[in-house]
PDB file of C-alpha atoms in Angstrom:
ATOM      1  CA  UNK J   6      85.537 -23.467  26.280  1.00 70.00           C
ATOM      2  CA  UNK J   7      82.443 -25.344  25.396  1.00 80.00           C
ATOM      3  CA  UNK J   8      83.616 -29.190  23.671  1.00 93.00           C
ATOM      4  CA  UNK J   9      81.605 -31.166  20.496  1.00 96.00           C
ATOM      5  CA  UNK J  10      78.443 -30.759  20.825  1.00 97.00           C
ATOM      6  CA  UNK J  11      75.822 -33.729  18.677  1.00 97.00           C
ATOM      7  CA  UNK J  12      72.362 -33.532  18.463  1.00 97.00           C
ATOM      8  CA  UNK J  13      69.942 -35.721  18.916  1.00 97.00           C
ATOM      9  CA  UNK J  14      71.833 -37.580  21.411  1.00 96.00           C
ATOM     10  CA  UNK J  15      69.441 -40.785  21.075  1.00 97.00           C
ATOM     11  CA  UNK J  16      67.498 -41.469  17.533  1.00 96.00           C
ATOM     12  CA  UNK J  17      64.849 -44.240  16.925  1.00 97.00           C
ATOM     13  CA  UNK J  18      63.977 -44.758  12.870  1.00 97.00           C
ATOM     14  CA  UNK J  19      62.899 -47.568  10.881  1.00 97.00           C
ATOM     15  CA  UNK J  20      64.422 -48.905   7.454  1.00 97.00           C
ATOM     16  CA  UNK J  21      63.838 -46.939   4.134  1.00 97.00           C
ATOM     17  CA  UNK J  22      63.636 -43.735   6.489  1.00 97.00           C
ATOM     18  CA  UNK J  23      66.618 -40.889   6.367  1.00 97.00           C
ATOM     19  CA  UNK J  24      67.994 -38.866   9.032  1.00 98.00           C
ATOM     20  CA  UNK J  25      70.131 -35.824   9.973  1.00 98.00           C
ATOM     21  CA  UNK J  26      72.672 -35.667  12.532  1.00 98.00           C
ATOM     22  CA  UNK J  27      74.351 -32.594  14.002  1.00 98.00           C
ATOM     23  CA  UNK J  28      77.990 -31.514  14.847  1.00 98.00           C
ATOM     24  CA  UNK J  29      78.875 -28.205  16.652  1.00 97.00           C
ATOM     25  CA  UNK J  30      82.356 -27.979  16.681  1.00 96.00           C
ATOM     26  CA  UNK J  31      84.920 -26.811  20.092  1.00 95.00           C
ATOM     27  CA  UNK J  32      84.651 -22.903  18.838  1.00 93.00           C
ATOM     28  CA  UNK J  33      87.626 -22.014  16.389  1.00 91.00           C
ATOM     29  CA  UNK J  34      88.156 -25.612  15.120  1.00 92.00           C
ATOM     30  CA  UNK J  35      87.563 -26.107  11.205  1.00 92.00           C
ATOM     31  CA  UNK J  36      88.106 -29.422  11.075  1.00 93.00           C
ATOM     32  CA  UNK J  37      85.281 -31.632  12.347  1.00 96.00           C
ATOM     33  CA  UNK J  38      85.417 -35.530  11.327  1.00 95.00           C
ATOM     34  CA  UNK J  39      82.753 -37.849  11.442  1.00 97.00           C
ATOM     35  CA  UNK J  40      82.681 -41.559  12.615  1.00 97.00           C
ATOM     36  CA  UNK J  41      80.897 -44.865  12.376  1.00 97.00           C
ATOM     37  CA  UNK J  42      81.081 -46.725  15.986  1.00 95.00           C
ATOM     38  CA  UNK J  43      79.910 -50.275  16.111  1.00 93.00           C
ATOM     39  CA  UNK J  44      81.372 -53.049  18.780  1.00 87.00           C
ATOM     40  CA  UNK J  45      81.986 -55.233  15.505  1.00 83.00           C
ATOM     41  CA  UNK J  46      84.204 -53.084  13.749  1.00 85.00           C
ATOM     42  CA  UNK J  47      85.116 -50.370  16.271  1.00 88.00           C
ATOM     43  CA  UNK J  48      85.883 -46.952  15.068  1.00 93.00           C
ATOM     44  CA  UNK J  49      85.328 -46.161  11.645  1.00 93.00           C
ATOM     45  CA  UNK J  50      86.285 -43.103   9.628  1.00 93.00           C
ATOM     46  CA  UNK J  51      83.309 -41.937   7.479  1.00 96.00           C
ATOM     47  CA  UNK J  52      84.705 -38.185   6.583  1.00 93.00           C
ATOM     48  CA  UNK J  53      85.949 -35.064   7.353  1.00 93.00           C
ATOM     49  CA  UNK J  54      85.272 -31.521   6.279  1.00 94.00           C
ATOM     50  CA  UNK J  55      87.504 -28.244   6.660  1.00 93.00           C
ATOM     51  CA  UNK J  56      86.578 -24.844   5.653  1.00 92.00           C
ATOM     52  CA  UNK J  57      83.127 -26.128   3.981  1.00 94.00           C
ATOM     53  CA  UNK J  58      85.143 -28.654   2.003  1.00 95.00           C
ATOM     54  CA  UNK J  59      84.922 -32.287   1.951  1.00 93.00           C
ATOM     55  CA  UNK J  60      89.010 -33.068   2.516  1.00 90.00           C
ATOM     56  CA  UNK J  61      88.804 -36.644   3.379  1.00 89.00           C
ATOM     57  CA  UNK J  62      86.561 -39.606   2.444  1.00 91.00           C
ATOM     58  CA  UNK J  63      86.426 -43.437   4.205  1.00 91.00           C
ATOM     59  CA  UNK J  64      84.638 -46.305   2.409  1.00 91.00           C
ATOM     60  CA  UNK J  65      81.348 -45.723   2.597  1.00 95.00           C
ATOM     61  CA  UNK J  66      78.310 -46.009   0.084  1.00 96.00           C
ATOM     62  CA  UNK J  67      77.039 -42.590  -0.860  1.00 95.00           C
ATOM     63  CA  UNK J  68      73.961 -43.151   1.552  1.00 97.00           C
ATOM     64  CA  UNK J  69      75.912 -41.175   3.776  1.00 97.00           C
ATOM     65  CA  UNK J  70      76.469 -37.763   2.987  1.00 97.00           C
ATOM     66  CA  UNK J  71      77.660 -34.732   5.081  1.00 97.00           C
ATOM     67  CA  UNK J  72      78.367 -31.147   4.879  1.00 97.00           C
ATOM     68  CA  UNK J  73      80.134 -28.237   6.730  1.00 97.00           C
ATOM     69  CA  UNK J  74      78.424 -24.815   6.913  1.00 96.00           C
ATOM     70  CA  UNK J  75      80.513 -21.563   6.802  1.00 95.00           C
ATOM     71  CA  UNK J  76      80.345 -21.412  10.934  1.00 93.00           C
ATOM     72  CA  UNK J  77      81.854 -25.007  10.885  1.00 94.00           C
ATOM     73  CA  UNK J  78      78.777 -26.809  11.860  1.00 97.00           C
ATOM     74  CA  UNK J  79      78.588 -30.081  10.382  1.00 98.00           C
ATOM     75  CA  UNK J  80      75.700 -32.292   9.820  1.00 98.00           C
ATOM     76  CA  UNK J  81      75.422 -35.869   8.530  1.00 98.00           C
ATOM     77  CA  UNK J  82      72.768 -37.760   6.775  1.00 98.00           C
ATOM     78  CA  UNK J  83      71.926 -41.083   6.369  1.00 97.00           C
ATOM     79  CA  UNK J  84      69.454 -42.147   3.031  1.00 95.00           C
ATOM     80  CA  UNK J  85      67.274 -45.273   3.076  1.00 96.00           C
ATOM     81  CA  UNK J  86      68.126 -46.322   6.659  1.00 97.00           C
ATOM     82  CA  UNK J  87      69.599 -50.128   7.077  1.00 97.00           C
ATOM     83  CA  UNK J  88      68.939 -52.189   9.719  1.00 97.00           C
ATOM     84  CA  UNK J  89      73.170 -52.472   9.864  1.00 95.00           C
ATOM     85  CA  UNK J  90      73.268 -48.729  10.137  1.00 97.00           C
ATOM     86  CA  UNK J  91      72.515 -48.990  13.732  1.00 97.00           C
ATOM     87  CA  UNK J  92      75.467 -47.729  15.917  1.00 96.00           C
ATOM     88  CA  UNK J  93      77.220 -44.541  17.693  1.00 97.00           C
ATOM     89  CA  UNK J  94      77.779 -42.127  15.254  1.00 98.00           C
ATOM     90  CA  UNK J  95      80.697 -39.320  16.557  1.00 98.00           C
ATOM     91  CA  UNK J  96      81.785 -36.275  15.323  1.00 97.00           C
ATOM     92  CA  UNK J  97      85.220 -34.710  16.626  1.00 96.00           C
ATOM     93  CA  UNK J  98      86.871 -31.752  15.828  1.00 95.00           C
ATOM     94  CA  UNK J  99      90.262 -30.767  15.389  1.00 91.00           C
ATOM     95  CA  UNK J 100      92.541 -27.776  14.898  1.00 84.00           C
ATOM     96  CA  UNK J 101      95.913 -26.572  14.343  1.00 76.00           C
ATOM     97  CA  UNK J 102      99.458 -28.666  13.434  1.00 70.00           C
ATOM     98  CA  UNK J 103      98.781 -31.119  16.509  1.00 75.00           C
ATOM     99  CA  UNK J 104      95.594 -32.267  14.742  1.00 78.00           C
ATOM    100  CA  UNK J 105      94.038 -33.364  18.234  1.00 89.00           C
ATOM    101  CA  UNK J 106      90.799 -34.439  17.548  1.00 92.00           C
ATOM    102  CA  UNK J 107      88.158 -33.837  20.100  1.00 94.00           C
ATOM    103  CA  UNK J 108      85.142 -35.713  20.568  1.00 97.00           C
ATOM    104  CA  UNK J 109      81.163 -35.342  21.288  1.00 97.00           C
ATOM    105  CA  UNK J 110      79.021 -37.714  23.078  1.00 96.00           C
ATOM    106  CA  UNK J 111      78.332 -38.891  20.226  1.00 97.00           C
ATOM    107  CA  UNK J 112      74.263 -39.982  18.530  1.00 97.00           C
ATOM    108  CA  UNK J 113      72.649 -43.135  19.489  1.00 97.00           C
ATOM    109  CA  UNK J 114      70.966 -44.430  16.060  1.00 97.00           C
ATOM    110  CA  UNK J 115      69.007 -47.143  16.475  1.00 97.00           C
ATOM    111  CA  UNK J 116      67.319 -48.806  13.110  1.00 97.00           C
ATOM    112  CA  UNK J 117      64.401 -50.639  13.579  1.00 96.00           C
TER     113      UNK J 117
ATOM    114  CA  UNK K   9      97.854 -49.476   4.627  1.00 79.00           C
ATOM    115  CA  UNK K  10      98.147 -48.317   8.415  1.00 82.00           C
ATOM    116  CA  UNK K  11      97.782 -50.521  11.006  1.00 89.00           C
ATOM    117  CA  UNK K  12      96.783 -50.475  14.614  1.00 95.00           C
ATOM    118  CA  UNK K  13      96.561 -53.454  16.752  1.00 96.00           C
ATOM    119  CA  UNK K  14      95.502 -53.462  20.513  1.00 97.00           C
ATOM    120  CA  UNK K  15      96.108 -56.187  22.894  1.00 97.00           C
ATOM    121  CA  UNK K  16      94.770 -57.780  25.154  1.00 97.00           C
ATOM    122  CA  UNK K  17      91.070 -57.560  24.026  1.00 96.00           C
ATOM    123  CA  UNK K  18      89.897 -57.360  27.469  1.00 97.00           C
ATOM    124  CA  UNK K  19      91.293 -57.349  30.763  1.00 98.00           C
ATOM    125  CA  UNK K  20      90.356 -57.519  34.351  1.00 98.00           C
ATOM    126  CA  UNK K  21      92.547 -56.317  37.189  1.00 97.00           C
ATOM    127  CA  UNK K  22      91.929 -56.104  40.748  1.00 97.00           C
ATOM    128  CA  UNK K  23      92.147 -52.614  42.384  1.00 97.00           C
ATOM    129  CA  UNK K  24      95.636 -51.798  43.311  1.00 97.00           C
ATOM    130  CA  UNK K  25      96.973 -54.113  40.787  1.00 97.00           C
ATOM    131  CA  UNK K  26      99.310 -52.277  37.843  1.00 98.00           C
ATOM    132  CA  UNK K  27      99.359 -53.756  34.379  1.00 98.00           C
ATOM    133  CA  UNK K  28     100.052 -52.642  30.980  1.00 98.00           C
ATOM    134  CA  UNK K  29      98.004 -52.156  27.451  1.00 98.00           C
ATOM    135  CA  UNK K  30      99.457 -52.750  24.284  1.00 98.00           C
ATOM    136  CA  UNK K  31      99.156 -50.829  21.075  1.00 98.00           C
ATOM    137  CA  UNK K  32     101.583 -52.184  17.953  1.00 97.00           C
ATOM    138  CA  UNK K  33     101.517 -49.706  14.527  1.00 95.00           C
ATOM    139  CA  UNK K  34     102.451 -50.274  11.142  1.00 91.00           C
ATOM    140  CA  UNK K  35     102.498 -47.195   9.784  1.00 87.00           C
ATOM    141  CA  UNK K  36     104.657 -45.309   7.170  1.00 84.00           C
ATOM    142  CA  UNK K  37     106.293 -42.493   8.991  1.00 85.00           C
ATOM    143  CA  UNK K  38     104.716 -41.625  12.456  1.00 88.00           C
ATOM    144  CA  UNK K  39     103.239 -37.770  12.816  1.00 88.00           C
ATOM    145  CA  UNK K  40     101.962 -38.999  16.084  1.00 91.00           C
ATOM    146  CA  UNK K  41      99.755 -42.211  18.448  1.00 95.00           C
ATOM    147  CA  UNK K  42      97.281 -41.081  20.429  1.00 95.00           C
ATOM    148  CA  UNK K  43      95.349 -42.453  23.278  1.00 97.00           C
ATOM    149  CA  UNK K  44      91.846 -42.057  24.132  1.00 97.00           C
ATOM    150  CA  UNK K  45      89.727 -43.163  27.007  1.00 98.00           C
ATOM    151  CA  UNK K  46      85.885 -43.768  26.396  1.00 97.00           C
ATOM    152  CA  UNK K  47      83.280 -44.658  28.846  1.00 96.00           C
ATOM    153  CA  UNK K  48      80.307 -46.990  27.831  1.00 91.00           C
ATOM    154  CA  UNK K  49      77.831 -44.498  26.246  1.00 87.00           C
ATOM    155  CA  UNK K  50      80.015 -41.887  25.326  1.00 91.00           C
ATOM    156  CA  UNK K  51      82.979 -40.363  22.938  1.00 95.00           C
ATOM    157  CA  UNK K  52      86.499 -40.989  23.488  1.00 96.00           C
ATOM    158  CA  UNK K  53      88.144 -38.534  25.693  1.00 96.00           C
ATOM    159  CA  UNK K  54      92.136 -37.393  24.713  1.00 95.00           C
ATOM    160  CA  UNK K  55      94.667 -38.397  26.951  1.00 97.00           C
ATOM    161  CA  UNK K  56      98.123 -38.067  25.171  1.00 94.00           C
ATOM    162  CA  UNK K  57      99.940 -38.167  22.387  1.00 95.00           C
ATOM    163  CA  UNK K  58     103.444 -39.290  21.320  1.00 96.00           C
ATOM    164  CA  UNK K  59     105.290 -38.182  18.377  1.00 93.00           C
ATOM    165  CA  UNK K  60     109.089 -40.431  18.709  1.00 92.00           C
ATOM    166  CA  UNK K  61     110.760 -42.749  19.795  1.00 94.00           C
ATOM    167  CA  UNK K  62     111.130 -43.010  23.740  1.00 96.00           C
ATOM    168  CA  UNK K  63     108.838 -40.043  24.392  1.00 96.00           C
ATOM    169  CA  UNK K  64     106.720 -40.543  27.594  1.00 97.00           C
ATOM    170  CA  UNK K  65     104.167 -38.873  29.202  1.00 97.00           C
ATOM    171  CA  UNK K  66     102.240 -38.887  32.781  1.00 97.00           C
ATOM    172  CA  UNK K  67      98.368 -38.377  34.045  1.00 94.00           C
ATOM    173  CA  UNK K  68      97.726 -39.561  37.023  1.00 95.00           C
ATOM    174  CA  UNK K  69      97.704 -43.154  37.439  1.00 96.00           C
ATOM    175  CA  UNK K  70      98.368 -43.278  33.958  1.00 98.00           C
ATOM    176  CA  UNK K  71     101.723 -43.114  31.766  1.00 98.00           C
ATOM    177  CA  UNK K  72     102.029 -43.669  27.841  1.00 98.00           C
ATOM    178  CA  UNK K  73     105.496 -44.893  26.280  1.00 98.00           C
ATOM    179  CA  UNK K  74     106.567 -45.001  22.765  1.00 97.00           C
ATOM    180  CA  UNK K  75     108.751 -46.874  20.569  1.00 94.00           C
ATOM    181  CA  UNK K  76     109.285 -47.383  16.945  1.00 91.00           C
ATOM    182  CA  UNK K  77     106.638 -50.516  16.587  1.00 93.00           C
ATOM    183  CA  UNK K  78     104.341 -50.173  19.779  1.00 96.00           C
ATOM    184  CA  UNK K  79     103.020 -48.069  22.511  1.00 98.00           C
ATOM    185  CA  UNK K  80     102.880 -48.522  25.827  1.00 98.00           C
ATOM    186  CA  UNK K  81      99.619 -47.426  28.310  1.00 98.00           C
ATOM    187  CA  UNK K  82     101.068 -48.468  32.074  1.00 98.00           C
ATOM    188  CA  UNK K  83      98.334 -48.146  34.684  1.00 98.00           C
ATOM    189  CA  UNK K  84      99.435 -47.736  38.547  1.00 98.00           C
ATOM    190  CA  UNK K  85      97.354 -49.130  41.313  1.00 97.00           C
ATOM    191  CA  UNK K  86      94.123 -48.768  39.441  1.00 97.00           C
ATOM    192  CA  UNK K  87      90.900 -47.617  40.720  1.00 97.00           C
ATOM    193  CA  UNK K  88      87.575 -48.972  40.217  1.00 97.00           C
ATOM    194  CA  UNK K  89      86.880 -45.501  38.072  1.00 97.00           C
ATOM    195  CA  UNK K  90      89.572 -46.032  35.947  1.00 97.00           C
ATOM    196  CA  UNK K  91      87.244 -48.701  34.182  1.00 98.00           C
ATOM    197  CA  UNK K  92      87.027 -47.965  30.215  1.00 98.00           C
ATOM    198  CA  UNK K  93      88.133 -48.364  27.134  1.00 97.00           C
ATOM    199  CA  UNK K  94      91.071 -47.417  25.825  1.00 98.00           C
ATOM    200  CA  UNK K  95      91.677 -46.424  22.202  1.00 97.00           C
ATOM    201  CA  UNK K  96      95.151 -46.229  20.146  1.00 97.00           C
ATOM    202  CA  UNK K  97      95.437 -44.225  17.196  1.00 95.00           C
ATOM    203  CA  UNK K  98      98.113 -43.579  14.948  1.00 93.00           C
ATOM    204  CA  UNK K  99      98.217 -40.341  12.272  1.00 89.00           C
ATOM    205  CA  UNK K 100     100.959 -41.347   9.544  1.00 85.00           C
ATOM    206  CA  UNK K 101     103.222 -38.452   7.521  1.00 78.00           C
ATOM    207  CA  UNK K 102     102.289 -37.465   4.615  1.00 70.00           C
ATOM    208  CA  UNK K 103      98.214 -38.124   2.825  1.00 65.00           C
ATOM    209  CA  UNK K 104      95.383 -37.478   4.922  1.00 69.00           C
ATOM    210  CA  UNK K 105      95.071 -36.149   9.071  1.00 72.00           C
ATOM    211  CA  UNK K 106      92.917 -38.967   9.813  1.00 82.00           C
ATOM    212  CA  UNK K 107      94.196 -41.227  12.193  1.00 87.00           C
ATOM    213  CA  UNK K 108      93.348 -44.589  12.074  1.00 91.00           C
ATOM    214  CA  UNK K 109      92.043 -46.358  15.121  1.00 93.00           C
ATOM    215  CA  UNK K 110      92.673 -50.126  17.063  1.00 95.00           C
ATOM    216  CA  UNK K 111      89.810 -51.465  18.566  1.00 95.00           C
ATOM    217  CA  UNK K 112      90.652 -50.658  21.936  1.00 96.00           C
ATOM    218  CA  UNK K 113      90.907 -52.604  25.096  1.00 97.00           C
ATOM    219  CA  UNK K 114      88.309 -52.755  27.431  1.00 97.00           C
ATOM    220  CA  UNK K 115      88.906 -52.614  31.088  1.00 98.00           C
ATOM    221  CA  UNK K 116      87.496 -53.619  34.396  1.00 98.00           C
ATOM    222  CA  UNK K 117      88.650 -52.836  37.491  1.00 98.00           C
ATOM    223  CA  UNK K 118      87.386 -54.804  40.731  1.00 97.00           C
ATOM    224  CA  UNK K 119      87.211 -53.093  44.119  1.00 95.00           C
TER     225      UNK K 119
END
């Protein structure tokens, strides 16, 4: 079985610009969460869509957006890049009672 | 609010020499603690997860204990691969499935 698959893996964009990051999902999961991973705060929940729905929200501004499609892809976008947006961005996905959630390699964003 | 502390930051061990990471939880009713490895550069990879109270379990050089305040990750006679870090997280009854992540603790191991 294939795991999390993100795309771009590596991403270069400077400040005011937006950008799009993908989440393919281990195949029969409907839960994929997304994350914020910087060494000064360390894993941080940004949100997490199941059956199209957004189910769960973390506390970030509304710069950050996301959305599930009916297939469970899942992409994530970033308006009006920050310099402080820099950081590892991973998706996961999850399914059943267990609620194991699997990760990708995750999308280097670097904000110039 | 959930809780997940991870101790120590960082350690260094020399190959061959066994040691233990902490994780301590405040959480309101466990549903389970997980632990995750992740290598520099890439996501966390799933290793276990506990669900009570004196429930252990085994991978290798690695074993993962559980009580009602902390978690246990014991290594045995590490290798120079089993350099990472590792991640706690703990998924609390009730509300949402997100689990809520400690910072980790990074290790080194020295041939």
């Amino acid at each position: 079985k294939a795991g999390v698959t993100q795309t771009p893996r590596y991403l270069i964009k400077t400040r005011g610009q937006q950008v799009t990051l993908s989440c393919s999902p281990i195949s029969g999961h409907r839960s994929v969460s997304w994350y914020q991973q910087t060494p000064g705060q360390g894993l941080q929940f940004l949100f997490e869509y199941f059956s199209e729905t957004q189910r769960n929200k973390g506390n970030f501004p509304g710069r950050f957006s996301g959305r599930q499609f009916s297939n469970s892809r899942s992409e994530m976008n970033v308006s009006t890049l920050e310099l402080g947006d820099s950081a590892l961005y991973l998706c996961a996905s999850s399914s059943g009672a267990k609620n194991i959630q699997y990760f990708g390699a995750g999308t280097r964003l670097s904000v110039l | 609010e959930d809780q997940v502390t991870q101790s120590p930051e960082a350690l260094r061990l020399q190959e061959g020499e066994s040691s233990s990471l902490n994780c301590s939880y405040t959480v309101s009713g466990l549903r389970g603690l997980f632990w995750y490895r992740q290598d520099p550069g890439k996501g966390p990879e799933f290793l276990f997860t506990l669900y009570s109270a004196g429930e252990e379990k085994e991978k290798e050089r690695l074993k993962a204990t559980l009580t009602k305040k902390e978690s246990f990750l014991h290594i045995t006679a590490p290798k120079p691969e089993d350099s990472a870090t590792y991640l706690c997280a703990v998924r609390a009854s009730g509300g949402s499935y997100i689990p809520t992540f400690g910072r980790g603790t990074s290790l080194i191991v020295h041939p």
